[in-house]
PDB file of C-alpha atoms in Angstrom:
ATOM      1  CA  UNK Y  12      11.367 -18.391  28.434  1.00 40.00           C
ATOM      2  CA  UNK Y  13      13.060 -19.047  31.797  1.00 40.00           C
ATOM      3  CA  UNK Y  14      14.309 -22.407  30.232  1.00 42.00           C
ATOM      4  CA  UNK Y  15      15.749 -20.409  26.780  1.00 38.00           C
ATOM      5  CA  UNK Y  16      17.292 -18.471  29.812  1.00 37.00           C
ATOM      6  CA  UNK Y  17      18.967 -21.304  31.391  1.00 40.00           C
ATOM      7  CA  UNK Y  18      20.148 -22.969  28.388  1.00 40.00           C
ATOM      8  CA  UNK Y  19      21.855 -20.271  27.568  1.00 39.00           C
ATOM      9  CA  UNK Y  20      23.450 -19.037  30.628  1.00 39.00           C
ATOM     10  CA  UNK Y  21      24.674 -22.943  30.377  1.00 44.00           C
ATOM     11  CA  UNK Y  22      26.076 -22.638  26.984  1.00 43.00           C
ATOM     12  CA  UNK Y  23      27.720 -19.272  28.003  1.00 45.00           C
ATOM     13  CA  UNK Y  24      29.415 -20.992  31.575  1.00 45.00           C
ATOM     14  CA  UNK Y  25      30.347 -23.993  28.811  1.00 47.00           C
ATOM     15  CA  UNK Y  26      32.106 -21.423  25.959  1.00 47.00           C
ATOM     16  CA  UNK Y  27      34.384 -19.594  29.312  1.00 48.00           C
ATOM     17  CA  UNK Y  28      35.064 -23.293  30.611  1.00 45.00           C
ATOM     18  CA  UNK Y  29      36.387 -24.586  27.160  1.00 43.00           C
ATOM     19  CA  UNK Y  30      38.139 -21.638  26.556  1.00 44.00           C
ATOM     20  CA  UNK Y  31      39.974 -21.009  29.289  1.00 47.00           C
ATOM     21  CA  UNK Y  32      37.779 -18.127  30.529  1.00 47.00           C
ATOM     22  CA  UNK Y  33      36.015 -17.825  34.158  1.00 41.00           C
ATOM     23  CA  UNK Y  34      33.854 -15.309  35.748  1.00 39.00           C
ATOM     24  CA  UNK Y  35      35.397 -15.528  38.711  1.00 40.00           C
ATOM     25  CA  UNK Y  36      38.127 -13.202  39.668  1.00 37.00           C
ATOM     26  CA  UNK Y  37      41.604 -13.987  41.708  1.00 38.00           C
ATOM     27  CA  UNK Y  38      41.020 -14.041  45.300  1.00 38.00           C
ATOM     28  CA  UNK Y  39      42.293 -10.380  46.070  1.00 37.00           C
ATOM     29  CA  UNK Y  40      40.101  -8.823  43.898  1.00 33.00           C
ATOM     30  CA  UNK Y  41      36.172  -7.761  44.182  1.00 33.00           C
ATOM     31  CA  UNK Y  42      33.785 -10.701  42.982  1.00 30.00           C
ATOM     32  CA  UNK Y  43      31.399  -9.829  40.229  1.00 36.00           C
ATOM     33  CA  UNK Y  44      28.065 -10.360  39.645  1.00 36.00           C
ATOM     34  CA  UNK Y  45      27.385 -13.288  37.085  1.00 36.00           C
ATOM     35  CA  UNK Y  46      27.075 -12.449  33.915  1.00 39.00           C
ATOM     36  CA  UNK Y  47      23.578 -12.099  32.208  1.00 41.00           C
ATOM     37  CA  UNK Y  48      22.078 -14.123  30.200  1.00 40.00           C
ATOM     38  CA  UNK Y  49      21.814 -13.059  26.299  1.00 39.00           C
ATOM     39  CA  UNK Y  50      18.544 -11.639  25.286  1.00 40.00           C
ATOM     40  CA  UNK Y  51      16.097 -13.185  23.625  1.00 39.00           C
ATOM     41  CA  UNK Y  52      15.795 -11.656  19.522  1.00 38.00           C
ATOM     42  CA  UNK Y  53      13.238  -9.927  18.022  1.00 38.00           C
ATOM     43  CA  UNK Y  54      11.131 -13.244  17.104  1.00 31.00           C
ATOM     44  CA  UNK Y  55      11.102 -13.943  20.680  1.00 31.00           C
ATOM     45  CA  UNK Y  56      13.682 -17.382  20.450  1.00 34.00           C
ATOM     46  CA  UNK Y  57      17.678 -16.907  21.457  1.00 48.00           C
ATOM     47  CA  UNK Y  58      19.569 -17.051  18.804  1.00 48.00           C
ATOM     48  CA  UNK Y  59      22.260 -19.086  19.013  1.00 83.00           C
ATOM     49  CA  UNK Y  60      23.480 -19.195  22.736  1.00 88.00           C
ATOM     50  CA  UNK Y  61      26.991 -19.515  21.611  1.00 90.00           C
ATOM     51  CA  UNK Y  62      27.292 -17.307  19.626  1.00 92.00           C
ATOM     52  CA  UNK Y  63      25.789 -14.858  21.252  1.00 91.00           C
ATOM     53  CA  UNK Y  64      28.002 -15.536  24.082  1.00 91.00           C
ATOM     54  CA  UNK Y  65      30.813 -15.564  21.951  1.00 93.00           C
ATOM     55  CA  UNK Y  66      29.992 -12.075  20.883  1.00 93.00           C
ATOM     56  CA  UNK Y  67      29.235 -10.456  23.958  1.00 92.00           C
ATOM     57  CA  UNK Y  68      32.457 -11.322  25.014  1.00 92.00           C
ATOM     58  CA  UNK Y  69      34.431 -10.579  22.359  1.00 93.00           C
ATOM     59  CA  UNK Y  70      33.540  -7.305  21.816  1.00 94.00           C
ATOM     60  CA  UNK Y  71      34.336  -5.863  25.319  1.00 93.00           C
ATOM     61  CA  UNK Y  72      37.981  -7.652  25.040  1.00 94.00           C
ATOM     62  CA  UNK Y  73      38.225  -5.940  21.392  1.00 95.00           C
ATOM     63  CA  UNK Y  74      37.363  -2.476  23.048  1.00 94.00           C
ATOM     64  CA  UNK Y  75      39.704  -2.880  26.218  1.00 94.00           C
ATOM     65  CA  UNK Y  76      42.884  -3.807  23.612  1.00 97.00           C
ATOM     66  CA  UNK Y  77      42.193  -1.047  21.451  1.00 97.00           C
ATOM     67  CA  UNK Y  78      42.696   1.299  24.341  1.00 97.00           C
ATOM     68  CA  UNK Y  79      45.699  -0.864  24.735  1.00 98.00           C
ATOM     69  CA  UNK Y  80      46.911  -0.778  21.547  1.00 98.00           C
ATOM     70  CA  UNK Y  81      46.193   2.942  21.097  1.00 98.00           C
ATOM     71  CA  UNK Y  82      48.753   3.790  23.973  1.00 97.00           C
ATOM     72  CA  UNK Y  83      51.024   1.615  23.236  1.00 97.00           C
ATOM     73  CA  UNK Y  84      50.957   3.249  19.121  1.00 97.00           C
ATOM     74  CA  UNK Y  85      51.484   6.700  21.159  1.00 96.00           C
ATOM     75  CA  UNK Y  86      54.339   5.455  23.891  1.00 96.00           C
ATOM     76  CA  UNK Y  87      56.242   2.906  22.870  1.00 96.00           C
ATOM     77  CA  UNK Y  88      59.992   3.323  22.399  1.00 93.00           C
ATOM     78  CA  UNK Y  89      60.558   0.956  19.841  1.00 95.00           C
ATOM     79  CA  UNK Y  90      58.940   2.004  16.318  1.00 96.00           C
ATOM     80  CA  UNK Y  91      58.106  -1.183  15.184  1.00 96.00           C
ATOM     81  CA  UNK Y  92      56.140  -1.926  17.945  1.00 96.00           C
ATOM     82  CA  UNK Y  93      54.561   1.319  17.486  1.00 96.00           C
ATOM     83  CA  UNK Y  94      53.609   0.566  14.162  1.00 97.00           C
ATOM     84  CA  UNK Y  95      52.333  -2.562  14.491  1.00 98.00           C
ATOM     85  CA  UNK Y  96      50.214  -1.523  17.881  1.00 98.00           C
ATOM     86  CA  UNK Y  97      48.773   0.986  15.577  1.00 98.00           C
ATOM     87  CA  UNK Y  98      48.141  -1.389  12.881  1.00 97.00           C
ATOM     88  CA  UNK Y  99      46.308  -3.597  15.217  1.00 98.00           C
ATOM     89  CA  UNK Y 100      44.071  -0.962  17.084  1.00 98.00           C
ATOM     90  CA  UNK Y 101      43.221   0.240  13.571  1.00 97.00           C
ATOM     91  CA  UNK Y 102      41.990  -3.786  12.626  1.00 97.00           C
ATOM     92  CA  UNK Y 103      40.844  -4.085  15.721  1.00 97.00           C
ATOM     93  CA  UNK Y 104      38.501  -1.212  15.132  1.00 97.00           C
ATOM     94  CA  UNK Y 105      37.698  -2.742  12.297  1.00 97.00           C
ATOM     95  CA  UNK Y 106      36.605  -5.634  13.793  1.00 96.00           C
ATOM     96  CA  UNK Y 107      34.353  -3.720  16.057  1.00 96.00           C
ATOM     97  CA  UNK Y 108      32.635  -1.996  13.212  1.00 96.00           C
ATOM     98  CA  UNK Y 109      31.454  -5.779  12.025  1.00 95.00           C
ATOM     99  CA  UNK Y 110      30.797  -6.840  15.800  1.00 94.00           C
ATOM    100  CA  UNK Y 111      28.620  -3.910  17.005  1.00 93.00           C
ATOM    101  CA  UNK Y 112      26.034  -4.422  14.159  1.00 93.00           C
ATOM    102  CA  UNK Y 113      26.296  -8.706  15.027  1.00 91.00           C
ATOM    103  CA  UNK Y 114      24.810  -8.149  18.756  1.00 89.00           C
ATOM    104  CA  UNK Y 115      22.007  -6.177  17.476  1.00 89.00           C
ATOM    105  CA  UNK Y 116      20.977  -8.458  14.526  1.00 87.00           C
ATOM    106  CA  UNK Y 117      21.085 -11.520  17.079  1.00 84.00           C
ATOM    107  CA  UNK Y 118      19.154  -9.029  19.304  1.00 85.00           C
ATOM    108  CA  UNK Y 119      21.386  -8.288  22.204  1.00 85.00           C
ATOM    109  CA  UNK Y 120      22.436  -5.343  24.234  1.00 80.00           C
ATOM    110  CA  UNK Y 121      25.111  -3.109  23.462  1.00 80.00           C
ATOM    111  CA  UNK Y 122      26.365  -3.070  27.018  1.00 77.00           C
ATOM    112  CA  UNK Y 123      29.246  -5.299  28.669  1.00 74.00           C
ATOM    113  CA  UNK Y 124      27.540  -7.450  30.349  1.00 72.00           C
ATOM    114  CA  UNK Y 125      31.007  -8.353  31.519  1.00 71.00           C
ATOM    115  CA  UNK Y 126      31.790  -5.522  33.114  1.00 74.00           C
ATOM    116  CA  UNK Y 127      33.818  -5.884  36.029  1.00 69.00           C
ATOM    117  CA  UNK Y 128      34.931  -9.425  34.961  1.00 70.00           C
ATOM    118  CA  UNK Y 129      38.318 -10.441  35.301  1.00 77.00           C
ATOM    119  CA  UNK Y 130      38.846 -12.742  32.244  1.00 81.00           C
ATOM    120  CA  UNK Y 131      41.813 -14.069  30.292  1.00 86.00           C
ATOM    121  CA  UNK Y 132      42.333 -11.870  27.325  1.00 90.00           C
ATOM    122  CA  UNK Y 133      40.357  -8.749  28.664  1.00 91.00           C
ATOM    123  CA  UNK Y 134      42.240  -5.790  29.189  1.00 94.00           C
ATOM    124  CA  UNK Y 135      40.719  -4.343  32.277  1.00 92.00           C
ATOM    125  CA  UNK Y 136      40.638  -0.944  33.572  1.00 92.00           C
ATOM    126  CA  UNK Y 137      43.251  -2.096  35.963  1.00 93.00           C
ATOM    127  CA  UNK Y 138      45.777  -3.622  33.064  1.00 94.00           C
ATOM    128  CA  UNK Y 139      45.375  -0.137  31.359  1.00 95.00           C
ATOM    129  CA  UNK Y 140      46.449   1.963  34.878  1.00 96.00           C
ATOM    130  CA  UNK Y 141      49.214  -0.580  35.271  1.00 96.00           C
ATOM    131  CA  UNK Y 142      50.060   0.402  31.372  1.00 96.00           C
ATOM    132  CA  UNK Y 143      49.589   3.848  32.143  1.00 96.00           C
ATOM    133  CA  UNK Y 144      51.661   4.175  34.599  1.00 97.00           C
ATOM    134  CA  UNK Y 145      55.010   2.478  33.350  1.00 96.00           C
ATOM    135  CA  UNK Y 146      57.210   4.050  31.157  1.00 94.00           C
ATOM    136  CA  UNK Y 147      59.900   3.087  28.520  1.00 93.00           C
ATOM    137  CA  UNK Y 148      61.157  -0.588  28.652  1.00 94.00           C
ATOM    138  CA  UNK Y 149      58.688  -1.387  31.924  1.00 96.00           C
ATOM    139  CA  UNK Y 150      55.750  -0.050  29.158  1.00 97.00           C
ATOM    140  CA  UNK Y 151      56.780  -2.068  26.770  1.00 96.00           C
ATOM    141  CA  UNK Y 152      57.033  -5.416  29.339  1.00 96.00           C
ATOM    142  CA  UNK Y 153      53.621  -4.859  30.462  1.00 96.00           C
ATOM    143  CA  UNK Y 154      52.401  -4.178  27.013  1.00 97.00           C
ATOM    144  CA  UNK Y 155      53.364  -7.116  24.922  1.00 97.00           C
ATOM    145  CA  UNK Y 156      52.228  -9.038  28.521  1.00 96.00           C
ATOM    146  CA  UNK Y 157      48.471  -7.782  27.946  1.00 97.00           C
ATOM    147  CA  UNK Y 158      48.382  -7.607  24.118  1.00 97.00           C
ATOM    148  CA  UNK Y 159      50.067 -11.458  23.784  1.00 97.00           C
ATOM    149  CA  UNK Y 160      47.070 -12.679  26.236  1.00 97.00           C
ATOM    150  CA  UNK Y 161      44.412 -11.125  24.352  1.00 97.00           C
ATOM    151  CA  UNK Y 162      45.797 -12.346  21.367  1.00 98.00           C
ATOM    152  CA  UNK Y 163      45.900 -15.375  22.504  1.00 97.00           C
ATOM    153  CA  UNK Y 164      42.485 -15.649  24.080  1.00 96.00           C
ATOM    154  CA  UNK Y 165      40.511 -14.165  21.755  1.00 96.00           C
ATOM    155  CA  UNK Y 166      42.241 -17.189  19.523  1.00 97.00           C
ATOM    156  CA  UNK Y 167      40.743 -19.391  21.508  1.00 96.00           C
ATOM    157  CA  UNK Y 168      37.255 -18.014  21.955  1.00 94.00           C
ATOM    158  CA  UNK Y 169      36.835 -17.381  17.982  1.00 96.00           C
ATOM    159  CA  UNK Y 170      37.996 -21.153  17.538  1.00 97.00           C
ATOM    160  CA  UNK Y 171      35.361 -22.379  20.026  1.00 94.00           C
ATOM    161  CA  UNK Y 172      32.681 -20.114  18.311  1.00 95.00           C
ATOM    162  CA  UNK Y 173      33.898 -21.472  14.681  1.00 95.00           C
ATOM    163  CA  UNK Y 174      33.227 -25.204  16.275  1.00 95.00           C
ATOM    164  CA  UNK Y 175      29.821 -24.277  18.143  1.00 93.00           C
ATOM    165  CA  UNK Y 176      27.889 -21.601  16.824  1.00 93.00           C
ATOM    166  CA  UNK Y 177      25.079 -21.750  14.800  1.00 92.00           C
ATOM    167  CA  UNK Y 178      24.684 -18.083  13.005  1.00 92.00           C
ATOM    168  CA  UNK Y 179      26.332 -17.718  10.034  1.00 93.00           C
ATOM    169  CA  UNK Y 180      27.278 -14.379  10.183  1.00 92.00           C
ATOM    170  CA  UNK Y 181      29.021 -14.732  13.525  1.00 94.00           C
ATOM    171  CA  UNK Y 182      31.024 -18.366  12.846  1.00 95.00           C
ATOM    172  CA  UNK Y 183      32.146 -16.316   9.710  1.00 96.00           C
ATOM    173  CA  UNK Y 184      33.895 -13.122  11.899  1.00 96.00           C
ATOM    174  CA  UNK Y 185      34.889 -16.018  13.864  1.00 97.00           C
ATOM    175  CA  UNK Y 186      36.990 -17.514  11.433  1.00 97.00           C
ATOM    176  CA  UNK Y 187      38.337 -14.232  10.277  1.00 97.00           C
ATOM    177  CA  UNK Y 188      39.743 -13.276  13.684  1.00 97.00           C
ATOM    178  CA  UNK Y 189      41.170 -17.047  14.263  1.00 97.00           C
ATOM    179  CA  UNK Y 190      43.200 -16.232  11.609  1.00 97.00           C
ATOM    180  CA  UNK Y 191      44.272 -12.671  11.926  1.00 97.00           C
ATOM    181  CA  UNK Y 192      45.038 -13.401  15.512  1.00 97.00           C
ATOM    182  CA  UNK Y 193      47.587 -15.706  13.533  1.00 97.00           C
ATOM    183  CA  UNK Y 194      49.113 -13.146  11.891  1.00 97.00           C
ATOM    184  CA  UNK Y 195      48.935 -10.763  14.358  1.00 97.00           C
ATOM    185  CA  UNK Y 196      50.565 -13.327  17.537  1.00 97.00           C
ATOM    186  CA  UNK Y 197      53.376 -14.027  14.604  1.00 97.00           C
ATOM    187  CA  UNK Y 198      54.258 -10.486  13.914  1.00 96.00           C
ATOM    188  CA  UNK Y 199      54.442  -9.899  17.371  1.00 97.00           C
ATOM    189  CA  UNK Y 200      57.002 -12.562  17.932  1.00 96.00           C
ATOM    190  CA  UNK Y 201      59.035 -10.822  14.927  1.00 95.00           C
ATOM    191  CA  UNK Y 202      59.399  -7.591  16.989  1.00 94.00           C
ATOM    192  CA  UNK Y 203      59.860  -9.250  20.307  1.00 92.00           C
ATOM    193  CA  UNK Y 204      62.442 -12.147  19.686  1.00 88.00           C
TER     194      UNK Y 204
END
């Protein structure tokens, strides 16, 4: 079991390197603990390292830009950016509703087990207090800022999924979100050019 363990704490630390991701925080801020490893399913094997990686990390990112998104549907000055954050927090729900039932069929905890992380593409308590507390224009700045990275990462950690993972079911969601992150990065570039 310890060497299930290992492999996939390996395969995890591999998916963040080839993505662009890292566990490890700027200098000025707190380090966090290392990530856990996924658990092992129901049958007692892991079930496919990556994509369980890949899941447990794209879900917290999904949940942090939906708070995101949901603000920026309430505050933002401009009403097509408005409409289009609440567009995306309502797909992005969407995609939750298909990611939540994913970690427990491939046997994994609910929880973040990045928590605390400071990763490309996750919106982090301390992005949403910096959103929170700008208003009009600055809102906006920080706002397409945030949403643009996680757009942009979660890109990137889908494609690496679609190339590595072995579960069906996961590669497929995968591929789905490579290619509304597409869409989405495009209409965003609509509104802001």
């Amino acid at each position: 079991m310890k060497a299930v363990r290992g492999t996939a704490a390996a395969l995890l630390a591999a998916l963040l390197v080839v993505t662009g991701c890292s566990a490890d925080p700027p200098a000025d801020k707190k380090r966090p603990t290392a990530p856990a490893a996924p658990s092992p399913s129901p049958a007692g094997t892991l079930s496919g390292a990556t994509d369980a990686a890949w899941i447990q990390l794209m879900t917290p990112m999904n949940e942090g830009a939906v708070e995101l998104l949901t603000m920026a549907a309430d505050r933002a000055a401009d009403p097509r950016l408005r409409s289009w954050a609440s567009e995306l927090a309502g797909a992005h729900r969407a995609e939750l509703g298909r990611m939540r039932p994913l970690l427990e069929e491939l046997g994994l905890p609910s929880t973040n087990v990045h928590e605390g992380h400071e990763m490309p593409g996750m919106v982090t308590p301390g992005d949403l207090a910096q959103a929170r507390a700008a208003e009009g224009a600055a809102f906006e700045k920080v706002f397409v800022v945030q949403i643009r990275e996680h757009l942009e990462h979660s890109a990137r950690v889908s494609r690496s999924e679609v190339d590595a993972g072995s579960e069906a079911a996961a590669r497929k969601l995968a591929a789905a979100l490579v290619e509304a992150r597409r869409g989405e990065l495009a209409g965003l570039e609509l509104i802001t050019a």
